[in-house]
Amino acid sequence: MSGNRNDYSSPAEWLSMVRQDGAWLNQQSYLESSTESDISELRDQAIRWIGEGETLGFWEIYRHEVEPVVAEVWEIADLTLAKLKIQTVGMLSIEWIEQHAKLGDHDSKESAKEDQSGLNYFAPMKILQELLSEKWFDEVSTDKKRFTVAWRHQLMEDLMASDCRDEVAKAWANKDLRLQVKGHVMGALTKAGVFKKDKFLPIARIYCGTHENSMDPKTLSNYMGKWNKTHYGDWIIDYVKKE
């Protein structure tokens, strides 16, 4: 992987590559072969990798959401991508542990406290803003002067201030549903006429950076087609039409 930020279109693209990189894949393999008795030590090791600086602070603020943390620290000048990669492998390790491992009573109680503290509206807003700010958007936009990055950021900010925000936040709280949320947003924007193409699969291919009808664009396209199963899909269409 390149150590130059300019080689990546966004923090999200860099994070996607980290998830496919040998450093994380090796760590993931080690985690998968670990036993329950190893979990506490592995968790402590991951925290040491994250360190005591801004990354750890945002990690706690976003309640262990990797994507918004990377987006927040991306522009820190003295944080090299090599160091951020180590920190990110630490965050991904904790994410894996929390998803797959049986935690002790203390961690379970702490997780329960977090669950009771309310929905996280900021994390989905931040990631959806990042999603719509990537270069694929301009490739399919019908009006670059109207649908600027500022417009897209305001769209997501207004969505997460609307009466649809609970629906988005509840879905986002389930990591397995996040791609669906992204697909619903992209599908609604397609139907609203924000994108040149009126079919979902071509847009999904552009987003995924492929000309093939492989599993990733097909899955995303399927979610895009289900935009009308959500209230926030209708909200997005009304938002675009009312302007």
PDB file of C-alpha atoms in Angstrom:
ATOM      1  CA  MET A   1       0.000   0.000   0.000  1.00  0.00           C
ATOM      2  CA  SER A   2       1.115   3.520  -0.778  1.00  0.00           C
ATOM      3  CA  GLY A   3       2.108   5.817   2.084  1.00  0.00           C
ATOM      4  CA  ASN A   4       0.968   8.908   0.159  1.00  0.00           C
ATOM      5  CA  ARG A   5      -2.501  10.257   0.988  1.00  0.00           C
ATOM      6  CA  ASN A   6      -2.797  11.748  -2.498  1.00  0.00           C
ATOM      7  CA  ASP A   7      -2.920   8.234  -3.943  1.00  0.00           C
ATOM      8  CA  TYR A   8      -6.337   7.678  -2.356  1.00  0.00           C
ATOM      9  CA  SER A   9      -9.579   9.389  -3.302  1.00  0.00           C
ATOM     10  CA  SER A  10     -10.843   9.335   0.278  1.00  0.00           C
ATOM     11  CA  PRO A  11     -10.168   7.911   3.765  1.00  0.00           C
ATOM     12  CA  ALA A  12     -12.857   5.321   3.009  1.00  0.00           C
ATOM     13  CA  GLU A  13     -10.918   4.052  -0.014  1.00  0.00           C
ATOM     14  CA  TRP A  14      -7.748   3.739   2.075  1.00  0.00           C
ATOM     15  CA  LEU A  15      -9.619   1.877   4.817  1.00  0.00           C
ATOM     16  CA  SER A  16     -11.083  -0.496   2.244  1.00  0.00           C
ATOM     17  CA  MET A  17      -7.566  -1.328   1.082  1.00  0.00           C
ATOM     18  CA  VAL A  18      -6.363  -1.866   4.657  1.00  0.00           C
ATOM     19  CA  ARG A  19      -9.145  -4.417   5.114  1.00  0.00           C
ATOM     20  CA  GLN A  20      -7.676  -6.312   2.146  1.00  0.00           C
ATOM     21  CA  ASP A  21      -4.015  -5.815   3.097  1.00  0.00           C
ATOM     22  CA  GLY A  22      -1.744  -8.551   4.396  1.00  0.00           C
ATOM     23  CA  ALA A  23      -1.194  -6.854   7.760  1.00  0.00           C
ATOM     24  CA  TRP A  24      -4.874  -7.024   8.677  1.00  0.00           C
ATOM     25  CA  LEU A  25      -5.455 -10.409   7.013  1.00  0.00           C
ATOM     26  CA  ASN A  26      -2.591 -11.908   9.033  1.00  0.00           C
ATOM     27  CA  GLN A  27      -3.968 -10.405  12.242  1.00  0.00           C
ATOM     28  CA  GLN A  28      -7.470 -11.593  11.404  1.00  0.00           C
ATOM     29  CA  SER A  29      -6.157 -15.124  10.831  1.00  0.00           C
ATOM     30  CA  TYR A  30      -4.429 -15.012  14.215  1.00  0.00           C
ATOM     31  CA  LEU A  31      -7.614 -13.800  15.892  1.00  0.00           C
ATOM     32  CA  GLU A  32      -9.633 -16.580  14.281  1.00  0.00           C
ATOM     33  CA  SER A  33      -7.253 -19.194  15.666  1.00  0.00           C
ATOM     34  CA  SER A  34      -7.222 -17.714  19.181  1.00  0.00           C
ATOM     35  CA  THR A  35      -9.000 -19.171  22.192  1.00  0.00           C
ATOM     36  CA  GLU A  36     -11.322 -17.478  24.660  1.00  0.00           C
ATOM     37  CA  SER A  37      -8.499 -17.293  27.188  1.00  0.00           C
ATOM     38  CA  ASP A  38      -6.463 -15.186  24.713  1.00  0.00           C
ATOM     39  CA  ILE A  39      -9.095 -12.478  24.292  1.00  0.00           C
ATOM     40  CA  SER A  40      -8.103 -10.190  27.160  1.00  0.00           C
ATOM     41  CA  GLU A  41      -4.443 -10.134  26.081  1.00  0.00           C
ATOM     42  CA  LEU A  42      -5.358  -9.590  22.419  1.00  0.00           C
ATOM     43  CA  ARG A  43      -7.643  -6.714  23.361  1.00  0.00           C
ATOM     44  CA  ASP A  44      -4.890  -5.070  25.443  1.00  0.00           C
ATOM     45  CA  GLN A  45      -2.467  -5.487  22.537  1.00  0.00           C
ATOM     46  CA  ALA A  46      -4.917  -3.831  20.141  1.00  0.00           C
ATOM     47  CA  ILE A  47      -5.363  -0.871  22.493  1.00  0.00           C
ATOM     48  CA  ARG A  48      -1.559  -0.444  22.618  1.00  0.00           C
ATOM     49  CA  TRP A  49      -1.490  -0.337  18.821  1.00  0.00           C
ATOM     50  CA  ILE A  50      -4.141   2.408  18.789  1.00  0.00           C
ATOM     51  CA  GLY A  51      -2.061   4.429  21.269  1.00  0.00           C
ATOM     52  CA  GLU A  52      -3.011   7.287  23.568  1.00  0.00           C
ATOM     53  CA  GLY A  53      -3.494  10.123  21.074  1.00  0.00           C
ATOM     54  CA  GLU A  54      -6.297  11.551  18.961  1.00  0.00           C
ATOM     55  CA  THR A  55      -7.110   8.213  17.342  1.00  0.00           C
ATOM     56  CA  LEU A  56      -7.970   6.594  20.670  1.00  0.00           C
ATOM     57  CA  GLY A  57     -10.021   9.645  21.639  1.00  0.00           C
ATOM     58  CA  PHE A  58     -12.124   9.487  18.490  1.00  0.00           C
ATOM     59  CA  TRP A  59     -12.319   5.696  18.869  1.00  0.00           C
ATOM     60  CA  GLU A  60     -14.091   6.206  22.177  1.00  0.00           C
ATOM     61  CA  ILE A  61     -16.207   9.136  20.936  1.00  0.00           C
ATOM     62  CA  TYR A  62     -17.520   7.100  18.008  1.00  0.00           C
ATOM     63  CA  ARG A  63     -18.022   4.018  20.208  1.00  0.00           C
ATOM     64  CA  HIS A  64     -15.696   1.788  18.231  1.00  0.00           C
ATOM     65  CA  GLU A  65     -16.774   2.799  14.725  1.00  0.00           C
ATOM     66  CA  VAL A  66     -13.660   2.448  12.543  1.00  0.00           C
ATOM     67  CA  GLU A  67     -14.776   4.462   9.492  1.00  0.00           C
ATOM     68  CA  PRO A  68     -15.549   7.823  11.164  1.00  0.00           C
ATOM     69  CA  VAL A  69     -12.361   7.578  13.255  1.00  0.00           C
ATOM     70  CA  VAL A  70     -10.203   7.201  10.143  1.00  0.00           C
ATOM     71  CA  ALA A  71     -12.075  10.088   8.506  1.00  0.00           C
ATOM     72  CA  GLU A  72     -11.417  12.329  11.534  1.00  0.00           C
ATOM     73  CA  VAL A  73      -7.666  11.681  11.837  1.00  0.00           C
ATOM     74  CA  TRP A  74      -6.938  11.437   8.105  1.00  0.00           C
ATOM     75  CA  GLU A  75      -5.695  15.028   7.783  1.00  0.00           C
ATOM     76  CA  ILE A  76      -3.435  15.039  10.861  1.00  0.00           C
ATOM     77  CA  ALA A  77      -0.109  16.055   9.320  1.00  0.00           C
ATOM     78  CA  ASP A  78       2.253  14.222  11.668  1.00  0.00           C
ATOM     79  CA  LEU A  79       0.254  10.983  11.562  1.00  0.00           C
ATOM     80  CA  THR A  80       1.901   8.918   8.836  1.00  0.00           C
ATOM     81  CA  LEU A  81      -0.150   6.349   6.973  1.00  0.00           C
ATOM     82  CA  ALA A  82       2.166   3.652   8.306  1.00  0.00           C
ATOM     83  CA  LYS A  83       1.312   4.625  11.882  1.00  0.00           C
ATOM     84  CA  LEU A  84      -2.381   5.031  11.039  1.00  0.00           C
ATOM     85  CA  LYS A  85      -2.312   1.565   9.495  1.00  0.00           C
ATOM     86  CA  ILE A  86      -1.056   0.053  12.760  1.00  0.00           C
ATOM     87  CA  GLN A  87      -3.705   1.971  14.702  1.00  0.00           C
ATOM     88  CA  THR A  88      -6.375   0.828  12.251  1.00  0.00           C
ATOM     89  CA  VAL A  89      -5.341  -2.817  12.557  1.00  0.00           C
ATOM     90  CA  GLY A  90      -5.760  -2.312  16.314  1.00  0.00           C
ATOM     91  CA  MET A  91      -9.258  -0.898  15.833  1.00  0.00           C
ATOM     92  CA  LEU A  92     -10.218  -3.658  13.409  1.00  0.00           C
ATOM     93  CA  SER A  93      -8.948  -6.203  15.937  1.00  0.00           C
ATOM     94  CA  ILE A  94     -11.215  -4.846  18.660  1.00  0.00           C
ATOM     95  CA  GLU A  95     -14.085  -4.689  16.177  1.00  0.00           C
ATOM     96  CA  TRP A  96     -13.491  -8.372  15.368  1.00  0.00           C
ATOM     97  CA  ILE A  97     -13.302  -9.324  19.041  1.00  0.00           C
ATOM     98  CA  GLU A  98     -16.532  -7.497  19.832  1.00  0.00           C
ATOM     99  CA  GLN A  99     -18.307  -9.201  16.938  1.00  0.00           C
ATOM    100  CA  HIS A 100     -16.990 -12.738  17.334  1.00  0.00           C
ATOM    101  CA  ALA A 101     -15.589 -13.367  20.782  1.00  0.00           C
ATOM    102  CA  LYS A 102     -17.371 -13.970  24.073  1.00  0.00           C
ATOM    103  CA  LEU A 103     -16.338 -11.129  26.332  1.00  0.00           C
ATOM    104  CA  GLY A 104     -16.093 -11.325  30.090  1.00  0.00           C
ATOM    105  CA  ASP A 105     -18.753  -9.981  32.453  1.00  0.00           C
ATOM    106  CA  HIS A 106     -17.106  -6.583  32.746  1.00  0.00           C
ATOM    107  CA  ASP A 107     -17.010  -5.985  28.980  1.00  0.00           C
ATOM    108  CA  SER A 108     -20.549  -7.278  28.578  1.00  0.00           C
ATOM    109  CA  LYS A 109     -21.786  -4.828  31.209  1.00  0.00           C
ATOM    110  CA  GLU A 110     -19.924  -1.981  29.577  1.00  0.00           C
ATOM    111  CA  SER A 111     -21.424  -2.856  26.189  1.00  0.00           C
ATOM    112  CA  ALA A 112     -24.882  -2.949  27.732  1.00  0.00           C
ATOM    113  CA  LYS A 113     -24.349   0.534  29.176  1.00  0.00           C
ATOM    114  CA  GLU A 114     -23.375   1.827  25.753  1.00  0.00           C
ATOM    115  CA  ASP A 115     -26.422   0.242  24.133  1.00  0.00           C
ATOM    116  CA  GLN A 116     -28.690   1.977  26.650  1.00  0.00           C
ATOM    117  CA  SER A 117     -27.151   5.395  26.126  1.00  0.00           C
ATOM    118  CA  GLY A 118     -29.065   6.128  22.909  1.00  0.00           C
ATOM    119  CA  LEU A 119     -28.698   5.993  19.146  1.00  0.00           C
ATOM    120  CA  ASN A 120     -25.636   7.307  17.356  1.00  0.00           C
ATOM    121  CA  TYR A 121     -26.765   9.828  14.741  1.00  0.00           C
ATOM    122  CA  PHE A 122     -23.381  11.379  13.988  1.00  0.00           C
ATOM    123  CA  ALA A 123     -21.532   8.265  12.808  1.00  0.00           C
ATOM    124  CA  PRO A 124     -23.941   7.376   9.962  1.00  0.00           C
ATOM    125  CA  MET A 125     -24.128  11.026   8.918  1.00  0.00           C
ATOM    126  CA  LYS A 126     -20.337  11.251   8.751  1.00  0.00           C
ATOM    127  CA  ILE A 127     -19.893   8.033   6.758  1.00  0.00           C
ATOM    128  CA  LEU A 128     -22.735   8.795   4.355  1.00  0.00           C
ATOM    129  CA  GLN A 129     -21.224  12.226   3.743  1.00  0.00           C
ATOM    130  CA  GLU A 130     -17.919  10.505   2.952  1.00  0.00           C
ATOM    131  CA  LEU A 131     -19.707   8.060   0.648  1.00  0.00           C
ATOM    132  CA  LEU A 132     -21.299  10.843  -1.371  1.00  0.00           C
ATOM    133  CA  SER A 133     -18.064  12.866  -1.486  1.00  0.00           C
ATOM    134  CA  GLU A 134     -16.094  10.185  -3.334  1.00  0.00           C
ATOM    135  CA  LYS A 135     -15.168  10.583  -7.010  1.00  0.00           C
ATOM    136  CA  TRP A 136     -17.734   8.037  -8.286  1.00  0.00           C
ATOM    137  CA  PHE A 137     -20.515  10.556  -7.516  1.00  0.00           C
ATOM    138  CA  ASP A 138     -19.286  13.134 -10.027  1.00  0.00           C
ATOM    139  CA  GLU A 139     -18.959  10.439 -12.690  1.00  0.00           C
ATOM    140  CA  VAL A 140     -22.732   9.856 -12.635  1.00  0.00           C
ATOM    141  CA  SER A 141     -24.033  13.237 -11.420  1.00  0.00           C
ATOM    142  CA  THR A 142     -26.593  14.966 -13.632  1.00  0.00           C
ATOM    143  CA  ASP A 143     -25.670  18.436 -12.387  1.00  0.00           C
ATOM    144  CA  LYS A 144     -22.241  19.014 -10.830  1.00  0.00           C
ATOM    145  CA  LYS A 145     -23.011  22.680 -10.170  1.00  0.00           C
ATOM    146  CA  ARG A 146     -26.122  21.838  -8.177  1.00  0.00           C
ATOM    147  CA  PHE A 147     -25.101  18.612  -6.481  1.00  0.00           C
ATOM    148  CA  THR A 148     -21.839  19.857  -5.016  1.00  0.00           C
ATOM    149  CA  VAL A 149     -20.010  18.247  -2.112  1.00  0.00           C
ATOM    150  CA  ALA A 150     -21.468  20.954   0.132  1.00  0.00           C
ATOM    151  CA  TRP A 151     -24.975  20.071  -1.086  1.00  0.00           C
ATOM    152  CA  ARG A 152     -24.395  16.383  -0.393  1.00  0.00           C
ATOM    153  CA  HIS A 153     -23.087  17.095   3.098  1.00  0.00           C
ATOM    154  CA  GLN A 154     -26.128  19.269   3.814  1.00  0.00           C
ATOM    155  CA  LEU A 155     -28.432  16.544   2.494  1.00  0.00           C
ATOM    156  CA  MET A 156     -27.088  14.035   4.994  1.00  0.00           C
ATOM    157  CA  GLU A 157     -27.039  16.589   7.790  1.00  0.00           C
ATOM    158  CA  ASP A 158     -30.692  17.426   7.131  1.00  0.00           C
ATOM    159  CA  LEU A 159     -31.608  13.733   6.883  1.00  0.00           C
ATOM    160  CA  MET A 160     -30.088  13.018  10.279  1.00  0.00           C
ATOM    161  CA  ALA A 161     -31.984  15.971  11.738  1.00  0.00           C
ATOM    162  CA  SER A 162     -35.290  14.769  10.281  1.00  0.00           C
ATOM    163  CA  ASP A 163     -37.896  12.405  11.679  1.00  0.00           C
ATOM    164  CA  CYS A 164     -36.214   9.624   9.648  1.00  0.00           C
ATOM    165  CA  ARG A 165     -33.034   9.762  11.678  1.00  0.00           C
ATOM    166  CA  ASP A 166     -34.028   6.995  14.097  1.00  0.00           C
ATOM    167  CA  GLU A 167     -34.702   4.638  11.193  1.00  0.00           C
ATOM    168  CA  VAL A 168     -31.237   5.301   9.768  1.00  0.00           C
ATOM    169  CA  ALA A 169     -29.468   5.148  13.128  1.00  0.00           C
ATOM    170  CA  LYS A 170     -31.162   1.896  14.165  1.00  0.00           C
ATOM    171  CA  ALA A 171     -30.157   0.219  10.915  1.00  0.00           C
ATOM    172  CA  TRP A 172     -26.640   1.657  11.165  1.00  0.00           C
ATOM    173  CA  ALA A 173     -26.234   0.247  14.668  1.00  0.00           C
ATOM    174  CA  ASN A 174     -26.226  -3.206  13.043  1.00  0.00           C
ATOM    175  CA  LYS A 175     -22.924  -3.493  11.153  1.00  0.00           C
ATOM    176  CA  ASP A 176     -24.467  -6.065   8.817  1.00  0.00           C
ATOM    177  CA  LEU A 177     -27.024  -3.512   7.594  1.00  0.00           C
ATOM    178  CA  ARG A 178     -24.692  -0.624   6.796  1.00  0.00           C
ATOM    179  CA  LEU A 179     -24.176  -1.544   3.151  1.00  0.00           C
ATOM    180  CA  GLN A 180     -27.951  -1.719   2.826  1.00  0.00           C
ATOM    181  CA  VAL A 181     -28.282   1.818   4.198  1.00  0.00           C
ATOM    182  CA  LYS A 182     -25.700   3.036   1.679  1.00  0.00           C
ATOM    183  CA  GLY A 183     -27.538   1.238  -1.109  1.00  0.00           C
ATOM    184  CA  HIS A 184     -30.895   2.703  -0.080  1.00  0.00           C
ATOM    185  CA  VAL A 185     -29.431   6.233  -0.141  1.00  0.00           C
ATOM    186  CA  MET A 186     -27.813   5.663  -3.553  1.00  0.00           C
ATOM    187  CA  GLY A 187     -31.004   4.105  -4.913  1.00  0.00           C
ATOM    188  CA  ALA A 188     -33.159   7.005  -3.753  1.00  0.00           C
ATOM    189  CA  LEU A 189     -30.758   9.504  -5.333  1.00  0.00           C
ATOM    190  CA  THR A 190     -30.958   7.528  -8.561  1.00  0.00           C
ATOM    191  CA  LYS A 191     -34.754   7.663  -8.570  1.00  0.00           C
ATOM    192  CA  ALA A 192     -34.669  11.365  -7.701  1.00  0.00           C
ATOM    193  CA  GLY A 193     -32.738  12.054 -10.906  1.00  0.00           C
ATOM    194  CA  VAL A 194     -29.474  13.005  -9.237  1.00  0.00           C
ATOM    195  CA  PHE A 195     -27.590  10.433 -11.331  1.00  0.00           C
ATOM    196  CA  LYS A 196     -27.420  10.212 -15.145  1.00  0.00           C
ATOM    197  CA  LYS A 197     -28.087   6.503 -15.286  1.00  0.00           C
ATOM    198  CA  ASP A 198     -31.540   5.298 -14.307  1.00  0.00           C
ATOM    199  CA  LYS A 199     -30.453   1.714 -13.671  1.00  0.00           C
ATOM    200  CA  PHE A 200     -28.866   0.610 -10.432  1.00  0.00           C
ATOM    201  CA  LEU A 201     -26.266  -1.940 -11.590  1.00  0.00           C
ATOM    202  CA  PRO A 202     -24.226   0.458 -13.815  1.00  0.00           C
ATOM    203  CA  ILE A 203     -23.960   2.909 -10.911  1.00  0.00           C
ATOM    204  CA  ALA A 204     -23.016   0.121  -8.511  1.00  0.00           C
ATOM    205  CA  ARG A 205     -20.274  -0.984 -10.917  1.00  0.00           C
ATOM    206  CA  ILE A 206     -18.871   2.544 -11.090  1.00  0.00           C
ATOM    207  CA  TYR A 207     -18.938   2.806  -7.290  1.00  0.00           C
ATOM    208  CA  CYS A 208     -17.171  -0.558  -6.944  1.00  0.00           C
ATOM    209  CA  GLY A 209     -14.654   0.377  -9.664  1.00  0.00           C
ATOM    210  CA  THR A 210     -15.371  -2.552 -11.961  1.00  0.00           C
ATOM    211  CA  HIS A 211     -16.902  -3.275 -15.363  1.00  0.00           C
ATOM    212  CA  GLU A 212     -17.858  -6.783 -14.293  1.00  0.00           C
ATOM    213  CA  ASN A 213     -21.187  -7.893 -12.902  1.00  0.00           C
ATOM    214  CA  SER A 214     -19.455  -9.436  -9.911  1.00  0.00           C
ATOM    215  CA  MET A 215     -20.920 -10.126  -6.477  1.00  0.00           C
ATOM    216  CA  ASP A 216     -20.117  -6.720  -4.929  1.00  0.00           C
ATOM    217  CA  PRO A 217     -21.936  -4.511  -7.483  1.00  0.00           C
ATOM    218  CA  LYS A 218     -24.797  -7.014  -7.741  1.00  0.00           C
ATOM    219  CA  THR A 219     -25.286  -6.954  -3.971  1.00  0.00           C
ATOM    220  CA  LEU A 220     -25.149  -3.151  -3.835  1.00  0.00           C
ATOM    221  CA  SER A 221     -27.491  -2.890  -6.822  1.00  0.00           C
ATOM    222  CA  ASN A 222     -29.984  -5.133  -5.062  1.00  0.00           C
ATOM    223  CA  TYR A 223     -29.965  -2.855  -2.008  1.00  0.00           C
ATOM    224  CA  MET A 224     -30.317   0.224  -4.216  1.00  0.00           C
ATOM    225  CA  GLY A 225     -33.445  -1.288  -5.724  1.00  0.00           C
ATOM    226  CA  LYS A 226     -35.012  -1.550  -2.283  1.00  0.00           C
ATOM    227  CA  TRP A 227     -34.818   2.180  -1.512  1.00  0.00           C
ATOM    228  CA  ASN A 228     -38.636   2.330  -1.463  1.00  0.00           C
ATOM    229  CA  LYS A 229     -38.740  -0.075   1.479  1.00  0.00           C
ATOM    230  CA  THR A 230     -37.513   2.753   3.715  1.00  0.00           C
ATOM    231  CA  HIS A 231     -39.046   6.033   4.837  1.00  0.00           C
ATOM    232  CA  TYR A 232     -35.705   7.802   4.413  1.00  0.00           C
ATOM    233  CA  GLY A 233     -35.668   6.777   0.734  1.00  0.00           C
ATOM    234  CA  ASP A 234     -38.916   8.677   0.181  1.00  0.00           C
ATOM    235  CA  TRP A 235     -37.570  11.546   2.291  1.00  0.00           C
ATOM    236  CA  ILE A 236     -34.486  11.883   0.051  1.00  0.00           C
ATOM    237  CA  ILE A 237     -36.608  11.996  -3.121  1.00  0.00           C
ATOM    238  CA  ASP A 238     -38.884  14.655  -1.636  1.00  0.00           C
ATOM    239  CA  TYR A 239     -35.825  16.628  -0.514  1.00  0.00           C
ATOM    240  CA  VAL A 240     -34.381  16.706  -4.051  1.00  0.00           C
ATOM    241  CA  LYS A 241     -37.730  17.564  -5.689  1.00  0.00           C
ATOM    242  CA  LYS A 242     -38.569  20.385  -3.271  1.00  0.00           C
ATOM    243  CA  GLU A 243     -35.384  22.344  -3.970  1.00  0.00           C
TER     244      GLU A 243
END
